[in-house]
PDB file of C-alpha atoms and ligand atoms in Angstrom:
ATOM      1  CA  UNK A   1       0.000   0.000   0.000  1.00 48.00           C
ATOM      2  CA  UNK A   2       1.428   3.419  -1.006  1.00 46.00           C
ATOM      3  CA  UNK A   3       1.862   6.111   1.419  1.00 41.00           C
ATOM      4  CA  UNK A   4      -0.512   8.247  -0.598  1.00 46.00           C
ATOM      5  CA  UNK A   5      -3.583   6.318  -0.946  1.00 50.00           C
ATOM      6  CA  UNK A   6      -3.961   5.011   2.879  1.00 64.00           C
ATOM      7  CA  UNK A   7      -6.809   5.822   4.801  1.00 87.00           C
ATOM      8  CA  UNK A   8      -9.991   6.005   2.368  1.00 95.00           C
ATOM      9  CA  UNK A   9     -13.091   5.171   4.252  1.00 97.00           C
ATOM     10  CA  UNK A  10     -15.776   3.868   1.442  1.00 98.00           C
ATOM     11  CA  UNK A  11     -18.539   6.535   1.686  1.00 98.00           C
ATOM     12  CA  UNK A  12     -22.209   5.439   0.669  1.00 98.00           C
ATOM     13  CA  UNK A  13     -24.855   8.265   0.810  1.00 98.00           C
ATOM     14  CA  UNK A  14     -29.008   8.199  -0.534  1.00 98.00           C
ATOM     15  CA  UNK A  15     -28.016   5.053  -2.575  1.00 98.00           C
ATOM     16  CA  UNK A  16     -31.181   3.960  -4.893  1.00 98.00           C
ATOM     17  CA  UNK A  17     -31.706   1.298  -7.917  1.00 98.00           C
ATOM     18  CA  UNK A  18     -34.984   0.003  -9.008  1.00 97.00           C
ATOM     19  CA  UNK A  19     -34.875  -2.804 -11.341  1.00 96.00           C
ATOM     20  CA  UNK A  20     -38.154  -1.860 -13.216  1.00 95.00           C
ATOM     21  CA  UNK A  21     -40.632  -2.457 -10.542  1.00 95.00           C
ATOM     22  CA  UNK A  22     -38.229  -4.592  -8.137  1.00 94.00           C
ATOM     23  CA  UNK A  23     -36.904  -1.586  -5.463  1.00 95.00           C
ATOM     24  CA  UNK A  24     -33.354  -3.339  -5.296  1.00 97.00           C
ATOM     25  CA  UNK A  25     -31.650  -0.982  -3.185  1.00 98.00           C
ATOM     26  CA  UNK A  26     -33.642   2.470  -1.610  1.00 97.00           C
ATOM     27  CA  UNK A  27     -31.744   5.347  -0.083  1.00 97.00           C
ATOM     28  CA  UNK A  28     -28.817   3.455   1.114  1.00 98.00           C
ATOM     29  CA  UNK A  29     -26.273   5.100   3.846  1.00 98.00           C
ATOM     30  CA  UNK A  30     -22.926   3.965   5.610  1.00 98.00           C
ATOM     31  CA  UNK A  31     -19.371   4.343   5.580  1.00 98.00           C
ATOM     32  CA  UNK A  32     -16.980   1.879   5.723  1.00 98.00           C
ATOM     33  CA  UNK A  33     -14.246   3.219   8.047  1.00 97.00           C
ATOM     34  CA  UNK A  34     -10.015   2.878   6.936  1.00 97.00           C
ATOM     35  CA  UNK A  35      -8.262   0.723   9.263  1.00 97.00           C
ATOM     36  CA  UNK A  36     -11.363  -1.765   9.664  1.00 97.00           C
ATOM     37  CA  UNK A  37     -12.861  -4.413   8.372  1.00 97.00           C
ATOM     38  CA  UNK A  38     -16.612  -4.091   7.654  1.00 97.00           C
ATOM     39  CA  UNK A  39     -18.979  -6.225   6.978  1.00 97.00           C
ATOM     40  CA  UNK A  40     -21.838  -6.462   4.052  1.00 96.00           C
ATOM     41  CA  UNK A  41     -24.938  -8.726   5.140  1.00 95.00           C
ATOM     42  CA  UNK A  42     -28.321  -9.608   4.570  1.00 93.00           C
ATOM     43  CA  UNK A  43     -30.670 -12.345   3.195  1.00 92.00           C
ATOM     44  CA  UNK A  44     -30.555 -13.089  -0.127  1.00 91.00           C
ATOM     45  CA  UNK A  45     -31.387 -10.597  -2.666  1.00 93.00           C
ATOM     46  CA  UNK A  46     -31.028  -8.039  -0.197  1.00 94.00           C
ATOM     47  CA  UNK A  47     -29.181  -5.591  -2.332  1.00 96.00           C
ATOM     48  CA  UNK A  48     -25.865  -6.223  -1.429  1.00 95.00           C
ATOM     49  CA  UNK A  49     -24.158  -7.216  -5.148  1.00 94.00           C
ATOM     50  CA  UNK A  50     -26.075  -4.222  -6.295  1.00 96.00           C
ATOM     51  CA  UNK A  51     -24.675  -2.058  -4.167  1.00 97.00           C
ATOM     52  CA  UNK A  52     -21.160  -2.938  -4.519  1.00 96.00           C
ATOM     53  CA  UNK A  53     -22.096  -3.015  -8.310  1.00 95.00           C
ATOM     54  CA  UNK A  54     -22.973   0.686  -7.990  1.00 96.00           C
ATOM     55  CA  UNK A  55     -19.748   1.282  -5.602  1.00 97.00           C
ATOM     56  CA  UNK A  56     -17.886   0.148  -8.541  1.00 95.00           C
ATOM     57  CA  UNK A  57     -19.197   1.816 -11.174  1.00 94.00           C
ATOM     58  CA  UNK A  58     -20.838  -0.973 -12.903  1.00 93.00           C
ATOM     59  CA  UNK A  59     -24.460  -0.213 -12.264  1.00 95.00           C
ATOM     60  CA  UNK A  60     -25.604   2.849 -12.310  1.00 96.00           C
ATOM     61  CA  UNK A  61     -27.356   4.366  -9.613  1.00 97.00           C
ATOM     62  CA  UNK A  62     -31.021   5.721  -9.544  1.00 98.00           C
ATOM     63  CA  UNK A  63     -29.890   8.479  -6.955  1.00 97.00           C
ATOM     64  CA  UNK A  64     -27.405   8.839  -4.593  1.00 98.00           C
ATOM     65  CA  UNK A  65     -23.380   8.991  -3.819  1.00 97.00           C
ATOM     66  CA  UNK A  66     -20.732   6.314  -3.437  1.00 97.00           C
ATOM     67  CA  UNK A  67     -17.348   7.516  -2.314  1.00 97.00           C
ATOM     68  CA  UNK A  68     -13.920   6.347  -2.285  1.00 97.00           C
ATOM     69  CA  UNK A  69     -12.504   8.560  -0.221  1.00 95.00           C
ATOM     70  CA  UNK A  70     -14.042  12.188  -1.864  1.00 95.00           C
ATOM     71  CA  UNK A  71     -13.746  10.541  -4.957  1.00 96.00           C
ATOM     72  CA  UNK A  72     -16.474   8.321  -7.092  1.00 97.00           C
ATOM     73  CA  UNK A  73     -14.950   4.741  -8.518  1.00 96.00           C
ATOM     74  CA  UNK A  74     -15.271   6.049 -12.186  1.00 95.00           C
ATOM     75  CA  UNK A  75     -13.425   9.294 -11.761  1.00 96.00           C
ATOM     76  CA  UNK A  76     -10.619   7.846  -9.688  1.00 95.00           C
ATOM     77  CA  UNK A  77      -7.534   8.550 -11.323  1.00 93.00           C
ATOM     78  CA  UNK A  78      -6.082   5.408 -10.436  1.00 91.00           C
ATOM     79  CA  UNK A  79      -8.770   2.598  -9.597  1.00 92.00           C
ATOM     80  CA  UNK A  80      -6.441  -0.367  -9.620  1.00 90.00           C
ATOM     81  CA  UNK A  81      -3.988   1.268  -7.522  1.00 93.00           C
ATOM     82  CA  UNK A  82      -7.161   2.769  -5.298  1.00 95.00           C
ATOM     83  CA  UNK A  83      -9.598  -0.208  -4.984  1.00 96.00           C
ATOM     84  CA  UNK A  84      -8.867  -4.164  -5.214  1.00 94.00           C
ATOM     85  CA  UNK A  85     -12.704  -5.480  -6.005  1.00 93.00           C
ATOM     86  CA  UNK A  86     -13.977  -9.524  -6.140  1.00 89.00           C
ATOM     87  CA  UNK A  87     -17.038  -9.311  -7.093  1.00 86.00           C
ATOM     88  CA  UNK A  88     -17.182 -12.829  -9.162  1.00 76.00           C
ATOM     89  CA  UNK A  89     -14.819 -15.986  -8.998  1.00 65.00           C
ATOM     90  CA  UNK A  90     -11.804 -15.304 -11.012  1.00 62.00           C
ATOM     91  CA  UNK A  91     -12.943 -15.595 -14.833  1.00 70.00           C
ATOM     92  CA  UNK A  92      -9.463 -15.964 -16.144  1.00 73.00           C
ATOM     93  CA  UNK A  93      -9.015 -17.440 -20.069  1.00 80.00           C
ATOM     94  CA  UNK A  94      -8.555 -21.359 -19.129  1.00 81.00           C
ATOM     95  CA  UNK A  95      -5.746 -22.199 -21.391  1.00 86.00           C
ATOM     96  CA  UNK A  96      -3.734 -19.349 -19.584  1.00 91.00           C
ATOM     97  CA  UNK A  97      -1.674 -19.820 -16.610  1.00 94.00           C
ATOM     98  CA  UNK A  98      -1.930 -17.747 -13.149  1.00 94.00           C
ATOM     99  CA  UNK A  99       1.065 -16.321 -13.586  1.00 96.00           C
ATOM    100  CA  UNK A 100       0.503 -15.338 -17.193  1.00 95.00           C
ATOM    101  CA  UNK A 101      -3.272 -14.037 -16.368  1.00 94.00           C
ATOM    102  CA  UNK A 102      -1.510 -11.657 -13.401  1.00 95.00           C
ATOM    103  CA  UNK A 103       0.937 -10.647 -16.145  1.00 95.00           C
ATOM    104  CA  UNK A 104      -1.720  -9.313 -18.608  1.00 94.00           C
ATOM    105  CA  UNK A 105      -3.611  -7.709 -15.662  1.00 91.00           C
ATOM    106  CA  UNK A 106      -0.608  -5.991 -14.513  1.00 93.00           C
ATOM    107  CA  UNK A 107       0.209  -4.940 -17.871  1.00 93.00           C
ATOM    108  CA  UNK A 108      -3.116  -3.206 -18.063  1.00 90.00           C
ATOM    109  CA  UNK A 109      -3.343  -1.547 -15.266  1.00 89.00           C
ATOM    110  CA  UNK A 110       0.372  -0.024 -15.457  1.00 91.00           C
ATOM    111  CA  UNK A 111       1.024  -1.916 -12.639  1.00 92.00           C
ATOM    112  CA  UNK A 112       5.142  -3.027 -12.195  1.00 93.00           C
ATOM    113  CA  UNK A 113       6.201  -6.677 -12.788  1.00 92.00           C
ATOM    114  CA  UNK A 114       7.476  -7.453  -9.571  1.00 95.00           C
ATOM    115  CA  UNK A 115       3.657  -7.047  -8.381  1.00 96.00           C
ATOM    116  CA  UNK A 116       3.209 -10.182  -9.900  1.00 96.00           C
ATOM    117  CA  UNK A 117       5.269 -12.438  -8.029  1.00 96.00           C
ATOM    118  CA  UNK A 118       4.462 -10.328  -4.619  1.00 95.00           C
ATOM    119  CA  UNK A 119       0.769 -10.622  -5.046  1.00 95.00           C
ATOM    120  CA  UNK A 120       1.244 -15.116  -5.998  1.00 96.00           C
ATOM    121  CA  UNK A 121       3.119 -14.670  -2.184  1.00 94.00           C
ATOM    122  CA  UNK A 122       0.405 -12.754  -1.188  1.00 90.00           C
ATOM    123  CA  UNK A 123      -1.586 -14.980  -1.697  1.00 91.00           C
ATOM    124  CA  UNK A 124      -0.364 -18.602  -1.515  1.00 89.00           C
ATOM    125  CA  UNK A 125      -0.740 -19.164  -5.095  1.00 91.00           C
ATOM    126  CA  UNK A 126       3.234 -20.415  -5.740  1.00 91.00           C
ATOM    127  CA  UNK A 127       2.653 -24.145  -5.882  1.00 92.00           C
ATOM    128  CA  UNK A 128      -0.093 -23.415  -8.858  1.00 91.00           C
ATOM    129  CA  UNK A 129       1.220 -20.228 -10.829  1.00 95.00           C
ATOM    130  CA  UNK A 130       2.281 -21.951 -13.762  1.00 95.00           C
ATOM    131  CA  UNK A 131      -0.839 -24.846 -13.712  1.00 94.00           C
ATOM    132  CA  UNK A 132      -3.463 -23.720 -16.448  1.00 93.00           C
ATOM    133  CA  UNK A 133      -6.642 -21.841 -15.172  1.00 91.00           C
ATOM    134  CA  UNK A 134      -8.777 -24.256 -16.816  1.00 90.00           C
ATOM    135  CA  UNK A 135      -7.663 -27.177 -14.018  1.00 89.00           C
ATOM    136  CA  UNK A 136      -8.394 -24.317 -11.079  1.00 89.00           C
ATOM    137  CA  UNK A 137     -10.672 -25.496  -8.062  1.00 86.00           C
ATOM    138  CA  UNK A 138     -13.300 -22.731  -7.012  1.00 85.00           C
ATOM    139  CA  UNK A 139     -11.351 -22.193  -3.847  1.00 85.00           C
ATOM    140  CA  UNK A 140      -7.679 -21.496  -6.114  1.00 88.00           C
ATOM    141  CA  UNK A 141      -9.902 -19.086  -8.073  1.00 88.00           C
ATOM    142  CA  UNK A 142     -11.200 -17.338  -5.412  1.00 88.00           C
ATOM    143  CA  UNK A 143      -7.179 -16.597  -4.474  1.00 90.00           C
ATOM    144  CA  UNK A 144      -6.695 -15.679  -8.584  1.00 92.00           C
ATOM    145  CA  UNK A 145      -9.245 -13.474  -7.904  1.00 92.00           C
ATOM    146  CA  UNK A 146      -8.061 -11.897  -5.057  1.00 92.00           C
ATOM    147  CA  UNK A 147      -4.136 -11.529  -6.514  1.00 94.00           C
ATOM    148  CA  UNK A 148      -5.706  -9.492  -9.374  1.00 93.00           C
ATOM    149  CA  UNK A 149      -7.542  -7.525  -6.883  1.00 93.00           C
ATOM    150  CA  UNK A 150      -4.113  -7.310  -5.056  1.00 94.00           C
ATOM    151  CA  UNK A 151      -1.898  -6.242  -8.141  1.00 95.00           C
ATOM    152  CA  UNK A 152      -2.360  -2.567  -7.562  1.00 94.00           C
ATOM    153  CA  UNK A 153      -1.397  -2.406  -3.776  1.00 94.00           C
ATOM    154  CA  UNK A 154      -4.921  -0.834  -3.140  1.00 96.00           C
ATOM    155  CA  UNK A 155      -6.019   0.774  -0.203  1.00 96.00           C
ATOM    156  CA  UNK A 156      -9.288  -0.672  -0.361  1.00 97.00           C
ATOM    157  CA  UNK A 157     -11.005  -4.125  -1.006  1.00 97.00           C
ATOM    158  CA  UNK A 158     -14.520  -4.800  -1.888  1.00 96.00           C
ATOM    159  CA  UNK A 159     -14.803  -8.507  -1.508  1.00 94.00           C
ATOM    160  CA  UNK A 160     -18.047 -10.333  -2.799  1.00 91.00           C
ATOM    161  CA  UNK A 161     -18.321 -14.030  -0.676  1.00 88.00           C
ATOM    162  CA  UNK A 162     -14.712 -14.249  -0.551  1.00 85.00           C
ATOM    163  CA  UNK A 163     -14.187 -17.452   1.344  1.00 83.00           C
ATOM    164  CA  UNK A 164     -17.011 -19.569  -0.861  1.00 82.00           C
ATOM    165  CA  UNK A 165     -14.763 -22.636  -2.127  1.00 81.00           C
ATOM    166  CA  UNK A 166     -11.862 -21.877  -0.044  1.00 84.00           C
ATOM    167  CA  UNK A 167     -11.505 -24.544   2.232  1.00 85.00           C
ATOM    168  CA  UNK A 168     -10.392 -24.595   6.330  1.00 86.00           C
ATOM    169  CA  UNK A 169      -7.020 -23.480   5.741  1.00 83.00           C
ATOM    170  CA  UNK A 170      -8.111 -20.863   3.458  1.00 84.00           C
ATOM    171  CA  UNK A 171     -10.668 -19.200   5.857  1.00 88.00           C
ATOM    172  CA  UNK A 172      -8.265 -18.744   8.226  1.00 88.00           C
ATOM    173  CA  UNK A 173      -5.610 -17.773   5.825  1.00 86.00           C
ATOM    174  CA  UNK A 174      -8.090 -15.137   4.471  1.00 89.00           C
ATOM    175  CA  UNK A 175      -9.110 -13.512   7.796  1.00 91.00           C
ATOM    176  CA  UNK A 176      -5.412 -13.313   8.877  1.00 91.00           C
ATOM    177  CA  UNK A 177      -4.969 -11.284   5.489  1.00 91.00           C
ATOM    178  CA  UNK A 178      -7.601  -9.266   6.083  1.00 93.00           C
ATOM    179  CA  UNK A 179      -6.870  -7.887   9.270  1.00 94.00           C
ATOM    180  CA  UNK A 180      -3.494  -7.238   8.491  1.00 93.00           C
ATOM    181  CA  UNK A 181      -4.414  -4.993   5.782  1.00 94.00           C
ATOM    182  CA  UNK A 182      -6.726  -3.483   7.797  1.00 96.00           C
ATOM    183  CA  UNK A 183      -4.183  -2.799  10.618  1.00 95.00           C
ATOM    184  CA  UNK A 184      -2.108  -1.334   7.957  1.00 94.00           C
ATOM    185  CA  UNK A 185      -4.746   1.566   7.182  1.00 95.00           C
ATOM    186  CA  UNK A 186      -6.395  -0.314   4.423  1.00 96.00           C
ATOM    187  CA  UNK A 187     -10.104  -0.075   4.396  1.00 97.00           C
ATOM    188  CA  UNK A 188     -12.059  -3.654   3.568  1.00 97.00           C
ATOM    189  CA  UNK A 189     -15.665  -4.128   2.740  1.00 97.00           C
ATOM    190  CA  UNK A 190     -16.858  -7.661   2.253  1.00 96.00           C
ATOM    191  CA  UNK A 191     -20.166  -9.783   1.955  1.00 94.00           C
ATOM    192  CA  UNK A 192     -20.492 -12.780   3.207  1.00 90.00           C
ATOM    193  CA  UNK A 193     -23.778 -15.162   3.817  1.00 87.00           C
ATOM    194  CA  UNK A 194     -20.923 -17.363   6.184  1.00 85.00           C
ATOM    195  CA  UNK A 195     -21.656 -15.429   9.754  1.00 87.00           C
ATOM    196  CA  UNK A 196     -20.255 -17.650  11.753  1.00 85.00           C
ATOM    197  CA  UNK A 197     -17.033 -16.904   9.613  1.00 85.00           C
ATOM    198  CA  UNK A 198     -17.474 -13.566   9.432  1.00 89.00           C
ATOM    199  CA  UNK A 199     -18.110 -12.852  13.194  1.00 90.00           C
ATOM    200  CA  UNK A 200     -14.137 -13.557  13.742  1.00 89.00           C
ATOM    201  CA  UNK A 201     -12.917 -11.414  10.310  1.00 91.00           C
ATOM    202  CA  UNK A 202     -15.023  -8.349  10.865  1.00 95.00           C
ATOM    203  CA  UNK A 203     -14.903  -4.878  13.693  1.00 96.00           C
ATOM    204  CA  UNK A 204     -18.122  -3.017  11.887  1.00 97.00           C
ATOM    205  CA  UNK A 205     -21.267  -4.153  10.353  1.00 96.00           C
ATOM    206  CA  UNK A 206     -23.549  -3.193   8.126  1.00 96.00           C
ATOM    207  CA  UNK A 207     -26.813  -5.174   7.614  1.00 95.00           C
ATOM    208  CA  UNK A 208     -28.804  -4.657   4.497  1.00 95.00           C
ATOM    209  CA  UNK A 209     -32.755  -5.835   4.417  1.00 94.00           C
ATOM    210  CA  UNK A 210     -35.234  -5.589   1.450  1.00 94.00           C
ATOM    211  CA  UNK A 211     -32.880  -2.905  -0.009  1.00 96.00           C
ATOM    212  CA  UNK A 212     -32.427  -1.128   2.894  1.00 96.00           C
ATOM    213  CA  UNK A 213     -29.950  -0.524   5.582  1.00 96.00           C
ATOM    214  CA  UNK A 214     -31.363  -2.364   8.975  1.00 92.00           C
ATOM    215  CA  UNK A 215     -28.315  -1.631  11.183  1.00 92.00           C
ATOM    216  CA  UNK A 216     -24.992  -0.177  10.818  1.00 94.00           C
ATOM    217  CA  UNK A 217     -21.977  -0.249  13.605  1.00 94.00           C
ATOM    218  CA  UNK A 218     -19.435  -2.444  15.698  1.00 94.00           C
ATOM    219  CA  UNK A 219     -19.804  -6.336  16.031  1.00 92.00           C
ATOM    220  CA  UNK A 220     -20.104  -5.551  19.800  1.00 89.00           C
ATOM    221  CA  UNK A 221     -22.816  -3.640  19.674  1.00 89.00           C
ATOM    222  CA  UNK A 222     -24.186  -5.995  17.218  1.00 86.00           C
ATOM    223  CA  UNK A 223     -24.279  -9.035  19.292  1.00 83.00           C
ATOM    224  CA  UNK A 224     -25.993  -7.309  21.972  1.00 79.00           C
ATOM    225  CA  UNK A 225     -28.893  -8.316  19.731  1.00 70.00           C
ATOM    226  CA  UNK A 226     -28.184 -11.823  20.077  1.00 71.00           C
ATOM    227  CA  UNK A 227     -24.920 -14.230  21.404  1.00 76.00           C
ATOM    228  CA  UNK A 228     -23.276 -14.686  18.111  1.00 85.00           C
ATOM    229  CA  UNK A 229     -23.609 -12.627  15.046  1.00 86.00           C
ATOM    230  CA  UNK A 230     -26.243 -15.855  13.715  1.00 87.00           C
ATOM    231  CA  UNK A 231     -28.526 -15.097  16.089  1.00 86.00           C
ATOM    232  CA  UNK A 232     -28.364 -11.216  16.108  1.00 84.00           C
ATOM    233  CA  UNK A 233     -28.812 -11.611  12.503  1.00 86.00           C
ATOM    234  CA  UNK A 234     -31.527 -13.792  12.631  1.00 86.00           C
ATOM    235  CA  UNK A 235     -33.439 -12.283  14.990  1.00 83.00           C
ATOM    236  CA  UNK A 236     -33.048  -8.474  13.573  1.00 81.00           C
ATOM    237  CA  UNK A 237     -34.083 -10.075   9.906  1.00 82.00           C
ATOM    238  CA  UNK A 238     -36.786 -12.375  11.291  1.00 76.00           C
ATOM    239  CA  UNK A 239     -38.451  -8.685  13.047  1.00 66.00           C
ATOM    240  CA  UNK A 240     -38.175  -7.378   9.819  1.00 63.00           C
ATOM    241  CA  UNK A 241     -40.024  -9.751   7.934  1.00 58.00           C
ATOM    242  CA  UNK A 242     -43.325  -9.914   9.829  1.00 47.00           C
ATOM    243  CA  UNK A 243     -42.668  -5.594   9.374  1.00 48.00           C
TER     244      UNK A 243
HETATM  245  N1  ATP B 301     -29.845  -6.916 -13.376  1.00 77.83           N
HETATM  246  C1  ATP B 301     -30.962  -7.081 -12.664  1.00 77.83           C
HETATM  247  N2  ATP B 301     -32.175  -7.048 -13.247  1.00 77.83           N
HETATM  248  C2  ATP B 301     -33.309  -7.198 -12.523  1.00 77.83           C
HETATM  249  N3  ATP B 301     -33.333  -7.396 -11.193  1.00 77.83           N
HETATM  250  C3  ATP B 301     -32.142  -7.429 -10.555  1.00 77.83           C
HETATM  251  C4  ATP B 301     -30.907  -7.286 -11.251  1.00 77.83           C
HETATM  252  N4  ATP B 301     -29.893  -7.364 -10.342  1.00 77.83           N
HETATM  253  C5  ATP B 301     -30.485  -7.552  -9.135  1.00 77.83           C
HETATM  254  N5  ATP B 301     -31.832  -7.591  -9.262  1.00 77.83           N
HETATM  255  C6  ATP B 301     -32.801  -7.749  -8.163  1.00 77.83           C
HETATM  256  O1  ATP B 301     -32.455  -6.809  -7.173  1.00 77.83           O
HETATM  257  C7  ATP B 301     -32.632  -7.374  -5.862  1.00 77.83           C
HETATM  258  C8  ATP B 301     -31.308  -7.303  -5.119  1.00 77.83           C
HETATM  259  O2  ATP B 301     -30.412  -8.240  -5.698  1.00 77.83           O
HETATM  260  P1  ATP B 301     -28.884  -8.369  -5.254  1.00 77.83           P
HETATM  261  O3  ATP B 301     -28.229  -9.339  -6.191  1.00 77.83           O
HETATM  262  O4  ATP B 301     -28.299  -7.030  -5.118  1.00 77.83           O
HETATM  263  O5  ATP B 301     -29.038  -9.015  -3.805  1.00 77.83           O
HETATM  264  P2  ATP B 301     -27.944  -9.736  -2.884  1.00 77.83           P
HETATM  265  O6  ATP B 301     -28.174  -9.201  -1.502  1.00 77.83           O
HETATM  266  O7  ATP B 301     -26.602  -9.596  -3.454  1.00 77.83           O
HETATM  267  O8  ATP B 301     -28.439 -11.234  -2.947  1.00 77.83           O
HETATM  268  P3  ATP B 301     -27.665 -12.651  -2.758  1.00 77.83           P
HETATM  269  O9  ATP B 301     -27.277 -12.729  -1.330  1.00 77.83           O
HETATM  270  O10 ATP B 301     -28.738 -13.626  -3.108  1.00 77.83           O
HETATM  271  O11 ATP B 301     -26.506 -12.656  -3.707  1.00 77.83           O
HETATM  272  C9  ATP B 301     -33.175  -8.767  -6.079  1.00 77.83           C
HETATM  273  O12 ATP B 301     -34.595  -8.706  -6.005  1.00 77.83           O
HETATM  274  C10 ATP B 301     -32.719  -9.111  -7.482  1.00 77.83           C
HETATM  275  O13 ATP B 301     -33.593 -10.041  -8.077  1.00 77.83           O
END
């Protein structure tokens, strides 16, 4: 992480998409503080993908802001080097290699080739960089996908499900990772449907409903609803629903 782009908090403000008449995501609020780990829940089509989607630039919003840092996604002047983003498992061309995918990424986005090799460390990728894509399990992609994310030194990850397909090791490898770049200033936003995962990766929380935000803050303050993040979640969602 450059000395530069540390400490962006993600800034979401009066975020809104309808899908014709489905209200996928209605005046949406919360920040996503640097230095932290934060994160992204609800039931299923909550609006979570849609509102990373719109974080990113990729779906455009009805109404409403999405910052990183002052800045939105599309006019930062460096988005690789700003924001590392999974959003889907690793789509890489399956005759190409790892290594040779991170090479054309890198390429693209400027980025130098000693990146490369640092981000396959990163990672644990070394015993597969030069295996073809095409062989990858879900879990190795999910790491592909995360050294791509990782070849800009960002100082903020949006991770979509991150630890679907990784296995034991790779949970625990993953929420090592991700507090370390938090302690080192970087700011990480994540979904994750896996609470009982998430309860030991994440310090905030933000929990998304029908489209709309039904909590924001610490885990601690959280869990006050409930003894583990399951239950809090479950019973805050469960209240909703007879709403
Ligand atoms: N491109 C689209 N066209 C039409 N409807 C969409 C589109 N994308 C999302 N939706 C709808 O918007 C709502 C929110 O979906 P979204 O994928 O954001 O939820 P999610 O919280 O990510 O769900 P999940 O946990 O199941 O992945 C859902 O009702 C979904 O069907």
């Amino acid at each position: 992480m450059t000395a530069g782009t540390k400490g962006l908090p993600i800034r979401v403000d009066g975020l809104t998409k309808a899908f014709g008449p489905v209200e996928a995501v209605s005046d949406v609020s919360f920040t996503a503080a640097a230095g932290r780990v934060t994160g992204f829940v609800g039931p299923n089509g909550a609006g979570k993908s849609t509102t990373l989607r719109m974080l990113l630039g990729l779906t455009r919003a009805d109404r409403g802001t999405a910052l990183i840092g002052d800045t939105p996604y599309a006019e930062l002047a460096a988005p690789t080097a700003t924001v590392g983003a999974v959003l889907d498992i690793a789509s890489a061309h399956p005759a190409t290699t790892a290594r040779g995918h991170l090479r054309t990424f890198g390429d693209l986005g400027g980025h130098p080739r000693s990146r490369v090799e640092a981000v396959i460390a990163a990672v644990g990728l070394g015993a597969y960089a030069d295996r073809q894509v095409k062989g990858f399990s879900t879990g190795m992609r999910q790491r592909l996908g995360l050294a791509t994310a990782l070849l800009g030194d960002p100082a903020v990850l949006v991770l979509d499900e991150p630890s679907n397909g990784l296995d034991p090791a790779g949970i625990v490898w993953l929420r090592g990772f991700l507090r370390k770049f938090a302690a080192a200033g970087g700011t990480v936003l994540i979904s994750s449907h896996v609470l009982t995962e998430l309860q030991y990766s994440i310090d905030d929380l933000i929990l998304i409903n029908r489209g709309r935000i039904g909590w924001t803050g610490s885990l601690a303050e959280f869990t006050q609803h409930g003894e583990t993040l399951e239950d809090a979640f479950l019973a805050l969602t469960a209240k909703e629903q007879l709403t």
